[in-house]
Short mmCIF file of C-alpha atoms and ligand atoms in Angstrom, two decimals:
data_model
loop_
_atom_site.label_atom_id
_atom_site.label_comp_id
_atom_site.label_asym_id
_atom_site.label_seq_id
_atom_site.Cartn_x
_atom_site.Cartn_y
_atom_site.Cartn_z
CA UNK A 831 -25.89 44.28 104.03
CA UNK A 832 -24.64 40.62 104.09
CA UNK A 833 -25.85 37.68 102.79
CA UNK A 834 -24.54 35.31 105.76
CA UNK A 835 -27.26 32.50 105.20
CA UNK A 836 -30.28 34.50 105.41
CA UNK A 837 -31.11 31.05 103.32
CA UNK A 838 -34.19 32.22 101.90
CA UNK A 839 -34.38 32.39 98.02
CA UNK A 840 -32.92 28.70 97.51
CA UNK A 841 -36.07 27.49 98.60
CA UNK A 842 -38.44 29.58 96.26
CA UNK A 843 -40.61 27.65 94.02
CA UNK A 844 -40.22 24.52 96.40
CA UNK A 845 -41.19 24.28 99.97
CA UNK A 846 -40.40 27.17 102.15
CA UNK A 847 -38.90 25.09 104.73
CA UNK A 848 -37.56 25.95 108.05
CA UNK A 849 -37.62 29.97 107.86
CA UNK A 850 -39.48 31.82 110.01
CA UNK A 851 -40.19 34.52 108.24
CA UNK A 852 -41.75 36.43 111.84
CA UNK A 853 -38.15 36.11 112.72
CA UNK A 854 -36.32 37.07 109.85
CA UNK A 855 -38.27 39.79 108.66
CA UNK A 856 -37.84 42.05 111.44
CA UNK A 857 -34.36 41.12 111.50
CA UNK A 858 -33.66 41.60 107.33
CA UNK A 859 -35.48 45.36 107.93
CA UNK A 860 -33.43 45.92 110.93
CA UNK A 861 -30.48 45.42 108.58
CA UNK A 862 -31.60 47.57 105.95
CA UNK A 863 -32.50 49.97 108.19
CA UNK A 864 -28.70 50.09 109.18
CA UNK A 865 -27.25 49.66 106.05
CA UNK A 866 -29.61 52.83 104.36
CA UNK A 867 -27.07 55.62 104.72
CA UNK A 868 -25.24 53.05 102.13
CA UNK A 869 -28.31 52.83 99.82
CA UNK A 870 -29.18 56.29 100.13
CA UNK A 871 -25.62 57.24 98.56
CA UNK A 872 -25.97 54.46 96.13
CA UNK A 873 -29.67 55.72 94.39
CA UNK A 874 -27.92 59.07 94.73
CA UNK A 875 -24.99 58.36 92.55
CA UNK A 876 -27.71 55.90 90.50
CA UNK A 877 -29.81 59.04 90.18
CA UNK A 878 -27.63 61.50 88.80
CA UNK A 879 -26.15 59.29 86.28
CA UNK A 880 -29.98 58.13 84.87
CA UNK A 881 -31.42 60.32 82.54
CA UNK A 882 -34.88 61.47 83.42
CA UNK A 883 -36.96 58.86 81.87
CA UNK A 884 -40.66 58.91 83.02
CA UNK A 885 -42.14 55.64 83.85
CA UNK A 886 -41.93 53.26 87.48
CA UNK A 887 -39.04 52.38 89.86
CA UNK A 888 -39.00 48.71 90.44
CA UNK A 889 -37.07 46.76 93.47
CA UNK A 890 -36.70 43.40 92.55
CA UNK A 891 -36.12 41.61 95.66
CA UNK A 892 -36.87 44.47 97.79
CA UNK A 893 -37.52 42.24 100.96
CA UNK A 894 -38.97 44.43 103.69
CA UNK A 895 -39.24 47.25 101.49
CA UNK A 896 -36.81 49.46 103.57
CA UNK A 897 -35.27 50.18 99.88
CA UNK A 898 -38.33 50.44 98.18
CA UNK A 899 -38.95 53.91 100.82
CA UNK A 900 -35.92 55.14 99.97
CA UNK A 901 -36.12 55.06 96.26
CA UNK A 902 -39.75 56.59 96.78
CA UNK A 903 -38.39 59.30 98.71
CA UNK A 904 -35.62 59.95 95.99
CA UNK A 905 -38.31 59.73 92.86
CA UNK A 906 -41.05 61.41 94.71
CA UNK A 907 -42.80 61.82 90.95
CA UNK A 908 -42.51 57.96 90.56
CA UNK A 909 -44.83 54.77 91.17
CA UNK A 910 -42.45 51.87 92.96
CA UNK A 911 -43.43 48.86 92.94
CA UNK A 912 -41.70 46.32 95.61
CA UNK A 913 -41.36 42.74 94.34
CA UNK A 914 -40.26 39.64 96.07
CA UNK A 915 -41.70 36.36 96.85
CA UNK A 916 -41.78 36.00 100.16
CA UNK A 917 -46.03 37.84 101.08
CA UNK A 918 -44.88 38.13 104.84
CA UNK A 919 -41.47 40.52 103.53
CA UNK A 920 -44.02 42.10 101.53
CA UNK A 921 -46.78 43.06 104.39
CA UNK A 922 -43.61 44.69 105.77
CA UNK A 923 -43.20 46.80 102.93
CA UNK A 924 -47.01 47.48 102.70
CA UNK A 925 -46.63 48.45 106.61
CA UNK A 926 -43.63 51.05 105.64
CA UNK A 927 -45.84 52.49 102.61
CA UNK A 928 -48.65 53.32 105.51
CA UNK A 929 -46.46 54.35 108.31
CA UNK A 930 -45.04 56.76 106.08
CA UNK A 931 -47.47 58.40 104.50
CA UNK A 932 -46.53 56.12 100.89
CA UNK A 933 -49.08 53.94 100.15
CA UNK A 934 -50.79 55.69 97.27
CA UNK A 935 -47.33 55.64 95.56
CA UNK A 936 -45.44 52.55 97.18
CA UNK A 937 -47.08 49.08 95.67
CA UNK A 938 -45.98 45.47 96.72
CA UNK A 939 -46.33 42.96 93.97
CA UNK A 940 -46.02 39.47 94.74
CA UNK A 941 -43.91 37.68 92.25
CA UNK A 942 -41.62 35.02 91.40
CA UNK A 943 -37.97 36.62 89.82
CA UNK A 944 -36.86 36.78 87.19
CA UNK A 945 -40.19 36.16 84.88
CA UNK A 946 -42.67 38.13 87.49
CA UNK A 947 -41.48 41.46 86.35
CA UNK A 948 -43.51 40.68 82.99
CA UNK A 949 -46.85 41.86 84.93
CA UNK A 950 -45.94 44.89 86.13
CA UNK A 951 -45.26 48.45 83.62
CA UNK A 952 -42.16 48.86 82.16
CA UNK A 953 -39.78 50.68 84.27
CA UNK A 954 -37.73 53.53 84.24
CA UNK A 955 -35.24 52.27 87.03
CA UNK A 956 -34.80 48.48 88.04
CA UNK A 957 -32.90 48.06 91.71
CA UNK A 958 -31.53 44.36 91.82
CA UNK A 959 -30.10 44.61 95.35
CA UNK A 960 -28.14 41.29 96.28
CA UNK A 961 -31.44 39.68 94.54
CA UNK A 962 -29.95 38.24 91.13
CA UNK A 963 -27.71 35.89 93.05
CA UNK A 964 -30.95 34.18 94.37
CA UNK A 965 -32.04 33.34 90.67
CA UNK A 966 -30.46 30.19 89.19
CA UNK A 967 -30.05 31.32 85.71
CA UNK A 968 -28.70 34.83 86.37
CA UNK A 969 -28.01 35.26 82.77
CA UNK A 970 -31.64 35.12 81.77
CA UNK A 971 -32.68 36.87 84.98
CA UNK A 972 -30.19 39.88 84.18
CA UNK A 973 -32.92 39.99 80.56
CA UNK A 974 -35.98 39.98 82.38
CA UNK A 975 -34.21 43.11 84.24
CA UNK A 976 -33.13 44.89 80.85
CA UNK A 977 -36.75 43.42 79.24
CA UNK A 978 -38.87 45.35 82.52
CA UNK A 979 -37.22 48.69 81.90
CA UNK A 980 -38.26 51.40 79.27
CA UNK A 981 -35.81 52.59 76.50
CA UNK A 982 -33.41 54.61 78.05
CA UNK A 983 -34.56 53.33 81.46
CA UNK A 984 -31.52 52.17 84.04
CA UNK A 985 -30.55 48.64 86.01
CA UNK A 986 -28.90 49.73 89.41
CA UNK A 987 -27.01 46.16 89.81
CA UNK A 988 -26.13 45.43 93.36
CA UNK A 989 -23.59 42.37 93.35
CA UNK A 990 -20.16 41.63 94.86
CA UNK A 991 -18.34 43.59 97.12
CA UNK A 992 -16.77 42.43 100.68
CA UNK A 993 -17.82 40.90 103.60
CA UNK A 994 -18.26 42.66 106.56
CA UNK A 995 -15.68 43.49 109.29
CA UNK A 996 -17.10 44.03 112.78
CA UNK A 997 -14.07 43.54 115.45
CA UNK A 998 -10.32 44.08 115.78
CA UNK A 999 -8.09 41.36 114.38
CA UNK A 1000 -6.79 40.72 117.84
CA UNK A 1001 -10.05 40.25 120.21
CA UNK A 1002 -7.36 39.69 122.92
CA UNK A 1003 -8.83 36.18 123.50
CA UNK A 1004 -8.62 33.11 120.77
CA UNK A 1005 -7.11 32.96 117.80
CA UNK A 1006 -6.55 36.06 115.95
CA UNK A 1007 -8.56 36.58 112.43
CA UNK A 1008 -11.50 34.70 113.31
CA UNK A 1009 -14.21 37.02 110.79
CA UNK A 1010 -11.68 35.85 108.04
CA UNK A 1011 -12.64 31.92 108.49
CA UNK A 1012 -16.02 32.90 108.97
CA UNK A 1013 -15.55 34.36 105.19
CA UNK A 1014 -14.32 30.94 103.90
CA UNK A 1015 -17.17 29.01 105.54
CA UNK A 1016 -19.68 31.57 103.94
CA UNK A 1017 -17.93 31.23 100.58
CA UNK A 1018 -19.04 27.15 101.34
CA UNK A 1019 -22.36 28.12 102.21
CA UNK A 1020 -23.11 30.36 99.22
CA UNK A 1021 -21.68 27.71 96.96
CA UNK A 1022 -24.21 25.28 97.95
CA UNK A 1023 -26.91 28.16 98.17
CA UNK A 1024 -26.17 28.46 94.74
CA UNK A 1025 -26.46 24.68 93.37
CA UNK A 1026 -29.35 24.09 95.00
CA UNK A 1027 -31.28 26.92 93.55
CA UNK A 1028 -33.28 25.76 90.73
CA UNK A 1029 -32.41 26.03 87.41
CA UNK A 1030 -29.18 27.13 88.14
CA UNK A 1031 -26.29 27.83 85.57
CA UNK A 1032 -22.55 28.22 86.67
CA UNK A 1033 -21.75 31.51 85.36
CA UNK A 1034 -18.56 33.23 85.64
CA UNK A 1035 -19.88 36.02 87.62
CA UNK A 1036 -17.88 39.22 84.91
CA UNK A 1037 -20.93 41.07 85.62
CA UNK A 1038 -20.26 43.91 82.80
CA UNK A 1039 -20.52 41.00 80.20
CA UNK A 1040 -23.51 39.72 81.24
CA UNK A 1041 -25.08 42.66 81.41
CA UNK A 1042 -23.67 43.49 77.55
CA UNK A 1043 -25.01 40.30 76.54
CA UNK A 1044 -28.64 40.98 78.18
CA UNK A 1045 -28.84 43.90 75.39
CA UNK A 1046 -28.19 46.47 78.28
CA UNK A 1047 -25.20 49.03 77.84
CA UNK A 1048 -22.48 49.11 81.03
CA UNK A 1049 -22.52 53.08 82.56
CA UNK A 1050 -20.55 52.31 85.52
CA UNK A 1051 -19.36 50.33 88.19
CA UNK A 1052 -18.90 51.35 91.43
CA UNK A 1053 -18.07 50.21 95.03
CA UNK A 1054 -19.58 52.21 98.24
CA UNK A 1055 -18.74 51.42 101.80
CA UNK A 1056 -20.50 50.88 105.27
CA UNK A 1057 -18.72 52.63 107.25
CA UNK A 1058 -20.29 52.61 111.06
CA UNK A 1059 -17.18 52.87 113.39
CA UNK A 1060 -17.12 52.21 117.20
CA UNK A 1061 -19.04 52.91 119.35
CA UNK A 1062 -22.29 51.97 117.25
CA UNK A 1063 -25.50 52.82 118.44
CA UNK A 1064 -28.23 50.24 120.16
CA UNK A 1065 -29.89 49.22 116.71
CA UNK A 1066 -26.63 48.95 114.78
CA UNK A 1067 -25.47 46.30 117.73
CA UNK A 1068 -28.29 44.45 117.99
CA UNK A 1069 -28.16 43.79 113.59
CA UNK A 1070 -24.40 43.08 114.25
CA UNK A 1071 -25.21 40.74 117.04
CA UNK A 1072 -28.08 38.92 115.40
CA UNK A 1073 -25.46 39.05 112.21
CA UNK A 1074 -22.87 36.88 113.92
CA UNK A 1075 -25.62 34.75 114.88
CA UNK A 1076 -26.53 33.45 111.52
CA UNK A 1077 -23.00 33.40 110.75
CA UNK A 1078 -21.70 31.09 112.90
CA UNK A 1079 -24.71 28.56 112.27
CA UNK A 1080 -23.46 27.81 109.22
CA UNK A 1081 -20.33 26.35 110.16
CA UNK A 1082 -17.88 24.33 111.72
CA UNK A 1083 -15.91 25.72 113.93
CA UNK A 1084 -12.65 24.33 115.74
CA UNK A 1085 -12.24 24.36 119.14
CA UNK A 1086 -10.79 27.27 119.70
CA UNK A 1087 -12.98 29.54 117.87
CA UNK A 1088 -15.67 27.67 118.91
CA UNK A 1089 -14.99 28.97 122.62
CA UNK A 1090 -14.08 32.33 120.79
CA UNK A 1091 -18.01 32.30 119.27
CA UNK A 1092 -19.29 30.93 122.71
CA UNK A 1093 -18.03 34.15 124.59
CA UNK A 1094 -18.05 36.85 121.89
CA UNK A 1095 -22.69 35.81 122.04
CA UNK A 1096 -22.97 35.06 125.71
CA UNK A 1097 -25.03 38.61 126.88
CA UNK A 1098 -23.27 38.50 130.28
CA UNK A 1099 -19.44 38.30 129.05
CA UNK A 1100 -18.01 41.70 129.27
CA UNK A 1101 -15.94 41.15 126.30
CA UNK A 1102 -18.78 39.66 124.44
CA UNK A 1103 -20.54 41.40 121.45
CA UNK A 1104 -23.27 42.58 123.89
CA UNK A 1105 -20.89 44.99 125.79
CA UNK A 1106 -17.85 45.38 123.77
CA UNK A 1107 -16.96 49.08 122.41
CA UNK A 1108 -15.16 48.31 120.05
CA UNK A 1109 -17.72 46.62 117.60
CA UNK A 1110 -18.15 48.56 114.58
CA UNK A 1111 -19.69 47.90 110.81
CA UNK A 1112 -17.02 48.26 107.38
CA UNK A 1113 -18.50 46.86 104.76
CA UNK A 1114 -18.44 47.10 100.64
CA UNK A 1115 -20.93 46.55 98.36
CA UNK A 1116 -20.33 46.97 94.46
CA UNK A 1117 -23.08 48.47 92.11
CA UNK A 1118 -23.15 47.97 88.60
CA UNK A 1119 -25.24 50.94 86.35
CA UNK A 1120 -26.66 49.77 82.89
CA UNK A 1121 -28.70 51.16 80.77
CA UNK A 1122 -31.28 49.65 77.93
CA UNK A 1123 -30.56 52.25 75.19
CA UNK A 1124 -33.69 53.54 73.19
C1 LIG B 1405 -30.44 39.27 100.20
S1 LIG B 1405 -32.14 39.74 100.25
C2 LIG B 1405 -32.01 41.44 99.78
C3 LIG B 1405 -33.20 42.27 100.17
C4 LIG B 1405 -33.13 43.74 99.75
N1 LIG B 1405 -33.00 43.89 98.31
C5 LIG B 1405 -32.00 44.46 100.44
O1 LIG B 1405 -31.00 44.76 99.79
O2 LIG B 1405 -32.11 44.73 101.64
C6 LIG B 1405 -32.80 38.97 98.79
C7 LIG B 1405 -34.30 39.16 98.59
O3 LIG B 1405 -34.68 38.58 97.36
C8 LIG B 1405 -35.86 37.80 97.54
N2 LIG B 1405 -35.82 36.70 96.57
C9 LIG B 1405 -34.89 35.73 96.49
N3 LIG B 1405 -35.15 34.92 95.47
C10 LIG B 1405 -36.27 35.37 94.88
C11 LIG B 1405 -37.05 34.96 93.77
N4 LIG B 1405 -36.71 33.90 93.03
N5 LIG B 1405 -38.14 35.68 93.45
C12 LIG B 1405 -38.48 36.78 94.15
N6 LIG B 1405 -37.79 37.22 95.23
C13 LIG B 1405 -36.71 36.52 95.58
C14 LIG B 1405 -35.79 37.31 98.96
O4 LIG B 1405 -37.08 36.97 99.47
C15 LIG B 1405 -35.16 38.50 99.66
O5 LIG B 1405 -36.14 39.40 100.10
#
């Protein structure tokens, strides 16, 4: 449940470039597959604050489609639909809706956000997880959200939040505080994620306004941690490992945390991420709940 320069998104509606998607597929599922006790208490609270409207669940950027499962298995009267652009995140999805039993209720729909919503039914929930921040005009992609759901029909907004922590301040080797330069350097990345994307607006990111000024009413905003402490199982180290990964090949490091990266992903150092106890997961993501009144 990080961004760290999964890169993809930026490239949509040009070429595709250098992501390979059998690569990062497996490895975005893997990290929604880690992150879904956090998703699962998100719909919840999402749930019981949406009145019962009849009609679709949408996930708008639902990548591998782990999300798309849950919300099926939370509205087991609905239809979800998972939409994102990318047809090999999608066959994912489509693999999930078989493997569990959902594929007479679980749809992929290949689409372009925000204006690809228009072809599917209106809905009674839209989930935006971390997908709005791929669209270069957020403002108008926030009113294809509020113009896909039904009167009375809800927007479960996933934007903002804090990056990750994974180790102790004090690794006892390096410099202390490392994750907290890594944050800087993402800030960099995201920035230039960001202007690239096409179309793209500067927006000053007061979510409850924007949502106001798509025609949608603000319910509630809300903030939900990750909270895997040490010791973290197999799957949960493996995501963390492949997470510092990406991280650090975004940036520039100095010297010393360059040696610092070098150890912490070499598979034979003790005190690397491979062996080390004490890795762990604490993240936050915020959640923003609108409604389109009737
Ligand atoms: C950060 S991932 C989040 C995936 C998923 N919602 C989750 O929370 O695990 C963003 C997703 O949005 C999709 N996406 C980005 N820009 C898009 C666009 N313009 N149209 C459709 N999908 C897009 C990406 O392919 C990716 O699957």
């Amino acid at each position: 449940m990080s961004e760290h320069g999964h890169g993809h998104g930026h490239q949509h509606g040009h070429d595709h470039g250098d992501l390979d998607w059998s690569v990062m597929g497996p490895v975005m599922e893997r990290e929604a597959e880690v992150s879904l006790p956090l998703y699962r208490e998100i719909a919840g609270w999402a749930a019981e604050r949406s009145e019962r409207v009849p009609g679709p669940v949408v996930d708008a950027g639902s990548g591998p489609g782990v999300v798309a499962a849950l919300l099926a298995e939370i509205f087991p009267d609905r239809e979800v639909y998972a939409v994102d652009a990318e047809a090999a995140l999608l066959e994912r999805a489509a693999d999930r809706a078989h493997r569990t039993g959902l594929q007479g209720r679980l749809h992929t729909h290949r689409a372009e956000l925000p204006g690809g919503l228009d072809a599917l039914p209106a809905a009674s929930l839209v989930w935006a997880g971390r997908s709005l921040h791929h669209v270069g005009d957020q403002r108008a992609g926030l009113a294809a959200f509020g113009r896909a759901l039904l009167p009375g029909g809800h927007l479960v907004l996933l934007e903002g939040g804090l990056p990750p922590r994974t180790l102790p301040r004090e690794l006892g080797f390096g410099r202390p505080g490392i994750e907290s330069r890594l944050d800087a350097a993402q800030e960099e990345w995201f920035a230039g994620m960001r202007e690239s994307l096409p179309g793209t607006v500067k927006e000053t990111e007061d979510w409850t306004a924007l949502l106001e000024a798509a025609g949608l009413r603000h319910v509630a905003t809300r903030s939900f941690l990750l909270d895997l402490p040490a010791p973290v199982p197999y799957e949960t180290r493996a995501h963390l490992i492949a997470q510092w990964q990406r991280r650090l090949d975004h940036v520039e490091l100095d010297p010393v945390d360059r040696a610092t990266a070098h150890r912490l992903l070499d598979p034979e150092d003790s005190a690397g991420l491979y062996h080390r106890p004490d890795l762990f997961l604490l993240s936050a993501q915020t959640v923003h709940l609108a409604v389109r009144e009737e």
